[in-house]
Amino acid sequence: MNITLKSYKKNAVQLTIIVGCGKLGAAIANQISETGGEVLILDKDKQSFRRLSPFFGGLSVIGDALDLDKLKEIQIQKATTLLIVTNDDNVNYMVAQLARNMFSIRHVIARVLDKDKESIFTSEGILTFCPVSLSQERIQQLLVMKVPASSEAGDVEYDGE
Amino acid sequence: MKKSIVIIGGHTKAMILAKSILKKGYNVIVINESYEDCISISEIPGISVVQGDGARPYVLADANIWDADMAIALTPNDEDNLMICQLCKHKFSISKTVAIVSDPKKVEFFYALGVDRAVCTISTVASIIEQQAFVTDITNIIPIGGGNIQILELRIDGYSPVIDKQLWEIELPTEAIVGCILRGDTALVPRGNSRITMGDTLVLIVGQQQEASAIKTLTGR
């Protein structure tokens, strides 16, 4: 008797869904597409998709991320990662919570512009990044960076353009 | 110590609510983004008014809302109301948060996130239209428990089939009870032998499915 054992490997296709096709959303979408990843980007404004690369191989969908019907339409539950980068913290928070609560998405990243709101996100397991904090850290590095000495004091050399 | 209630957002609703809460003896703090609305509301004596976006922590801090007893978010945007409630509860230790919600599909979601009370104005209006409240004397439809249970006030007029009947004689559906009988200025606790008279207002507590049938039994419509 020949018994064939089949192993059912979970078909985990990595799909990143990005909410918000601003400068950052578009940049990440382009990056993921370029490296061969599956990506879907959602934005209310059709014009925002002009920021996408001409070689963008993902899906772009016009819609409101707060509209539950639209989220069901794009099958948001299939996302392995959700990146939320609209310009409104409150929208980002609501979409993040809808994703976790109603669609069981675990890997949720949201931009938080107001640092004072960050704890509301993180206390619920939403991963966050705060542009002002990140810029602050970078500026700190730049502030203590040693500038290469020029031949004479006051003589500054400019590179190219 | 006087209890404090914070009202965030809402234009005319905020003003009406603020006045009524003040009359009940509470401290009222109003936070509103519109300068004009703030000016009008500040004309009501006894209300503290702070102009600003109530979803920004620094504005809530300026308004000194720590440990207030209740926060009510009345902005037209569900996402703003949600953030306001979360900030009030988790950053400012306000134990009871209330939000109006425009999207009925999000009411349960608000409750799941810890908002104490989510009032969906659209659902209420939809219920009223469904029940044709403008034909019958149904006032004050209050949905509770996410809309599964309703509390209605039903006025018993001359056409009602239950006039002069005792409660035990009336065949109400299983999920309906008469919680209270308002007669003139008095509120009566109904018993089986309570007799319904013309002019009574019955406070009916009923499950959503049984509403229409209960209303028909009591009013004939």
mmCIF file of N, CA, C and O in Angstrom, chain B residues 121-168:
data_model
loop_
_atom_site.group_PDB
_atom_site.id
_atom_site.type_symbol
_atom_site.label_atom_id
_atom_site.label_comp_id
_atom_site.label_asym_id
_atom_site.label_seq_id
_atom_site.Cartn_x
_atom_site.Cartn_y
_atom_site.Cartn_z
ATOM 1 N N THR B 121 -26.131 58.557 14.621
ATOM 2 C CA THR B 121 -27.276 59.399 14.279
ATOM 3 C C THR B 121 -27.996 58.880 13.051
ATOM 4 O O THR B 121 -29.206 58.919 12.978
ATOM 5 N N ILE B 122 -27.253 58.345 12.094
ATOM 6 C CA ILE B 122 -27.899 57.865 10.867
ATOM 7 C C ILE B 122 -28.834 56.697 11.173
ATOM 8 O O ILE B 122 -29.935 56.623 10.660
ATOM 9 N N SER B 123 -28.393 55.773 12.020
ATOM 10 C CA SER B 123 -29.226 54.624 12.391
ATOM 11 C C SER B 123 -30.525 55.072 13.016
ATOM 12 O O SER B 123 -31.580 54.542 12.724
ATOM 13 N N THR B 124 -30.410 56.056 13.903
ATOM 14 C CA THR B 124 -31.606 56.533 14.591
ATOM 15 C C THR B 124 -32.599 57.110 13.588
ATOM 16 O O THR B 124 -33.774 56.801 13.629
ATOM 17 N N VAL B 125 -32.089 57.941 12.676
ATOM 18 C CA VAL B 125 -32.978 58.529 11.681
ATOM 19 C C VAL B 125 -33.565 57.435 10.792
ATOM 20 O O VAL B 125 -34.754 57.431 10.490
ATOM 21 N N ALA B 126 -32.733 56.480 10.412
ATOM 22 C CA ALA B 126 -33.208 55.376 9.566
ATOM 23 C C ALA B 126 -34.298 54.592 10.275
ATOM 24 O O ALA B 126 -35.302 54.226 9.670
ATOM 25 N N SER B 127 -34.112 54.355 11.577
ATOM 26 C CA SER B 127 -35.137 53.634 12.348
ATOM 27 C C SER B 127 -36.439 54.402 12.358
ATOM 28 O O SER B 127 -37.504 53.841 12.189
ATOM 29 N N ILE B 128 -36.330 55.694 12.549
ATOM 30 C CA ILE B 128 -37.537 56.520 12.609
ATOM 31 C C ILE B 128 -38.293 56.441 11.294
ATOM 32 O O ILE B 128 -39.512 56.282 11.262
ATOM 33 N N ILE B 129 -37.548 56.529 10.201
ATOM 34 C CA ILE B 129 -38.209 56.460 8.902
ATOM 35 C C ILE B 129 -38.849 55.093 8.716
ATOM 36 O O ILE B 129 -39.996 54.981 8.280
ATOM 37 N N GLU B 130 -38.096 54.043 9.110
ATOM 38 C CA GLU B 130 -38.633 52.697 8.982
ATOM 39 C C GLU B 130 -39.928 52.536 9.746
ATOM 40 O O GLU B 130 -40.844 51.882 9.317
ATOM 41 N N GLN B 131 -39.959 53.065 10.928
ATOM 42 C CA GLN B 131 -41.142 52.902 11.747
ATOM 43 C C GLN B 131 -42.204 53.940 11.439
ATOM 44 O O GLN B 131 -43.220 54.007 12.113
ATOM 45 N N GLN B 132 -41.966 54.740 10.473
ATOM 46 C CA GLN B 132 -42.926 55.784 10.085
ATOM 47 C C GLN B 132 -43.360 56.581 11.295
ATOM 48 O O GLN B 132 -44.554 56.745 11.551
ATOM 49 N N ALA B 133 -42.385 57.036 12.030
ATOM 50 C CA ALA B 133 -42.670 57.723 13.275
ATOM 51 C C ALA B 133 -43.440 59.009 13.074
ATOM 52 O O ALA B 133 -44.057 59.525 13.981
ATOM 53 N N PHE B 134 -43.399 59.516 11.861
ATOM 54 C CA PHE B 134 -44.132 60.763 11.697
ATOM 55 C C PHE B 134 -45.633 60.515 11.560
ATOM 56 O O PHE B 134 -46.423 61.415 11.592
ATOM 57 N N VAL B 135 -46.008 59.235 11.412
ATOM 58 C CA VAL B 135 -47.445 58.969 11.382
ATOM 59 C C VAL B 135 -47.957 58.603 12.773
ATOM 60 O O VAL B 135 -48.992 59.015 13.190
ATOM 61 N N THR B 136 -47.180 57.773 13.455
ATOM 62 C CA THR B 136 -47.609 57.425 14.801
ATOM 63 C C THR B 136 -46.900 58.319 15.814
ATOM 64 O O THR B 136 -45.903 58.927 15.498
ATOM 65 N N ASP B 137 -47.399 58.339 17.034
ATOM 66 C CA ASP B 137 -46.764 59.184 18.040
ATOM 67 C C ASP B 137 -45.629 58.452 18.733
ATOM 68 O O ASP B 137 -45.750 58.066 19.869
ATOM 69 N N ILE B 138 -44.545 58.227 18.022
ATOM 70 C CA ILE B 138 -43.395 57.612 18.661
ATOM 71 C C ILE B 138 -42.346 58.695 18.822
ATOM 72 O O ILE B 138 -41.914 59.288 17.849
ATOM 73 N N THR B 139 -41.975 58.949 20.004
ATOM 74 C CA THR B 139 -40.933 59.944 20.209
ATOM 75 C C THR B 139 -39.741 59.292 20.867
ATOM 76 O O THR B 139 -39.854 58.216 21.419
ATOM 77 N N ASN B 140 -38.617 59.948 20.801
ATOM 78 C CA ASN B 140 -37.436 59.506 21.523
ATOM 79 C C ASN B 140 -37.085 58.049 21.342
ATOM 80 O O ASN B 140 -37.174 57.253 22.253
ATOM 81 N N ILE B 141 -36.662 57.714 20.155
ATOM 82 C CA ILE B 141 -36.206 56.355 19.936
ATOM 83 C C ILE B 141 -34.739 56.304 20.330
ATOM 84 O O ILE B 141 -33.904 56.970 19.741
ATOM 85 N N ILE B 142 -34.465 55.534 21.359
ATOM 86 C CA ILE B 142 -33.089 55.431 21.823
ATOM 87 C C ILE B 142 -32.586 54.022 21.558
ATOM 88 O O ILE B 142 -33.065 53.080 22.168
ATOM 89 N N PRO B 143 -31.636 53.872 20.631
ATOM 90 C CA PRO B 143 -31.106 52.525 20.440
ATOM 91 C C PRO B 143 -30.044 52.229 21.487
ATOM 92 O O PRO B 143 -29.224 53.081 21.787
ATOM 93 N N ILE B 144 -30.077 51.089 22.100
ATOM 94 C CA ILE B 144 -29.011 50.714 23.032
ATOM 95 C C ILE B 144 -28.492 49.339 22.639
ATOM 96 O O ILE B 144 -29.118 48.633 21.889
ATOM 97 N N GLY B 145 -27.377 48.994 23.170
ATOM 98 C CA GLY B 145 -26.788 47.700 22.858
ATOM 99 C C GLY B 145 -26.498 47.567 21.381
ATOM 100 O O GLY B 145 -26.737 46.528 20.784
ATOM 101 N N GLY B 146 -26.004 48.617 20.749
ATOM 102 C CA GLY B 146 -25.665 48.564 19.331
ATOM 103 C C GLY B 146 -26.878 48.521 18.441
ATOM 104 O O GLY B 146 -26.823 48.104 17.294
ATOM 105 N N GLY B 147 -28.025 48.922 18.954
ATOM 106 C CA GLY B 147 -29.219 48.987 18.118
ATOM 107 C C GLY B 147 -30.082 47.755 18.200
ATOM 108 O O GLY B 147 -31.126 47.659 17.573
ATOM 109 N N ASN B 148 -29.688 46.747 18.976
ATOM 110 C CA ASN B 148 -30.480 45.532 19.068
ATOM 111 C C ASN B 148 -31.677 45.702 19.971
ATOM 112 O O ASN B 148 -32.669 45.009 19.845
ATOM 113 N N ILE B 149 -31.558 46.595 20.923
ATOM 114 C CA ILE B 149 -32.673 46.859 21.830
ATOM 115 C C ILE B 149 -33.024 48.321 21.682
ATOM 116 O O ILE B 149 -32.166 49.172 21.620
ATOM 117 N N GLN B 150 -34.314 48.590 21.626
ATOM 118 C CA GLN B 150 -34.753 49.981 21.525
ATOM 119 C C GLN B 150 -35.593 50.341 22.728
ATOM 120 O O GLN B 150 -36.313 49.505 23.269
ATOM 121 N N ILE B 151 -35.465 51.599 23.127
ATOM 122 C CA ILE B 151 -36.380 52.120 24.152
ATOM 123 C C ILE B 151 -37.203 53.184 23.462
ATOM 124 O O ILE B 151 -36.642 54.128 22.918
ATOM 125 N N LEU B 152 -38.517 53.013 23.421
ATOM 126 C CA LEU B 152 -39.365 53.999 22.762
ATOM 127 C C LEU B 152 -40.406 54.542 23.711
ATOM 128 O O LEU B 152 -40.839 53.857 24.612
ATOM 129 N N GLU B 153 -40.791 55.766 23.452
ATOM 130 C CA GLU B 153 -41.937 56.331 24.166
ATOM 131 C C GLU B 153 -43.119 56.288 23.215
ATOM 132 O O GLU B 153 -43.065 56.849 22.123
ATOM 133 N N LEU B 154 -44.192 55.599 23.605
ATOM 134 C CA LEU B 154 -45.375 55.464 22.748
ATOM 135 C C LEU B 154 -46.549 56.167 23.393
ATOM 136 O O LEU B 154 -46.909 55.884 24.534
ATOM 137 N N ARG B 155 -47.133 57.070 22.663
ATOM 138 C CA ARG B 155 -48.263 57.790 23.228
ATOM 139 C C ARG B 155 -49.557 57.033 22.923
ATOM 140 O O ARG B 155 -49.805 56.654 21.781
ATOM 141 N N ILE B 156 -50.382 56.832 23.934
ATOM 142 C CA ILE B 156 -51.650 56.119 23.747
ATOM 143 C C ILE B 156 -52.746 57.132 23.481
ATOM 144 O O ILE B 156 -53.187 57.857 24.371
ATOM 145 N N ASP B 157 -53.180 57.189 22.233
ATOM 146 C CA ASP B 157 -54.230 58.153 21.905
ATOM 147 C C ASP B 157 -55.577 57.437 21.829
ATOM 148 O O ASP B 157 -55.681 56.255 22.162
ATOM 149 N N GLY B 158 -56.575 58.148 21.392
ATOM 150 C CA GLY B 158 -57.943 57.610 21.361
ATOM 151 C C GLY B 158 -58.110 56.365 20.507
ATOM 152 O O GLY B 158 -59.046 55.599 20.689
ATOM 153 N N TYR B 159 -57.221 56.153 19.550
ATOM 154 C CA TYR B 159 -57.383 55.025 18.625
ATOM 155 C C TYR B 159 -56.746 53.733 19.121
ATOM 156 O O TYR B 159 -56.870 52.700 18.492
ATOM 157 N N SER B 160 -56.082 53.822 20.261
ATOM 158 C CA SER B 160 -55.336 52.650 20.704
ATOM 159 C C SER B 160 -56.270 51.525 21.140
ATOM 160 O O SER B 160 -57.229 51.752 21.872
ATOM 161 N N PRO B 161 -55.988 50.320 20.714
ATOM 162 C CA PRO B 161 -56.824 49.168 21.078
ATOM 163 C C PRO B 161 -56.635 48.704 22.520
ATOM 164 O O PRO B 161 -57.348 47.827 22.989
ATOM 165 N N VAL B 162 -55.675 49.269 23.239
ATOM 166 C CA VAL B 162 -55.410 48.768 24.583
ATOM 167 C C VAL B 162 -55.922 49.684 25.692
ATOM 168 O O VAL B 162 -55.632 49.473 26.867
ATOM 169 N N ILE B 163 -56.698 50.709 25.313
ATOM 170 C CA ILE B 163 -57.206 51.621 26.340
ATOM 171 C C ILE B 163 -58.099 50.861 27.295
ATOM 172 O O ILE B 163 -58.921 50.036 26.892
ATOM 173 N N ASP B 164 -57.902 51.133 28.573
ATOM 174 C CA ASP B 164 -58.670 50.521 29.663
ATOM 175 C C ASP B 164 -58.346 49.045 29.872
ATOM 176 O O ASP B 164 -58.977 48.379 30.683
ATOM 177 N N LYS B 165 -57.359 48.570 29.141
ATOM 178 C CA LYS B 165 -56.967 47.167 29.359
ATOM 179 C C LYS B 165 -55.893 47.133 30.440
ATOM 180 O O LYS B 165 -55.115 48.078 30.601
ATOM 181 N N GLN B 166 -55.849 45.998 31.147
ATOM 182 C CA GLN B 166 -54.760 45.831 32.104
ATOM 183 C C GLN B 166 -53.590 45.190 31.374
ATOM 184 O O GLN B 166 -53.772 44.461 30.403
ATOM 185 N N LEU B 167 -52.384 45.460 31.879
ATOM 186 C CA LEU B 167 -51.181 44.980 31.169
ATOM 187 C C LEU B 167 -51.194 43.486 30.911
ATOM 188 O O LEU B 167 -50.819 43.028 29.834
ATOM 189 N N TRP B 168 -51.673 42.723 31.876
ATOM 190 C CA TRP B 168 -51.602 41.273 31.697
ATOM 191 C C TRP B 168 -52.523 40.796 30.578
ATOM 192 O O TRP B 168 -52.347 39.734 30.004
#
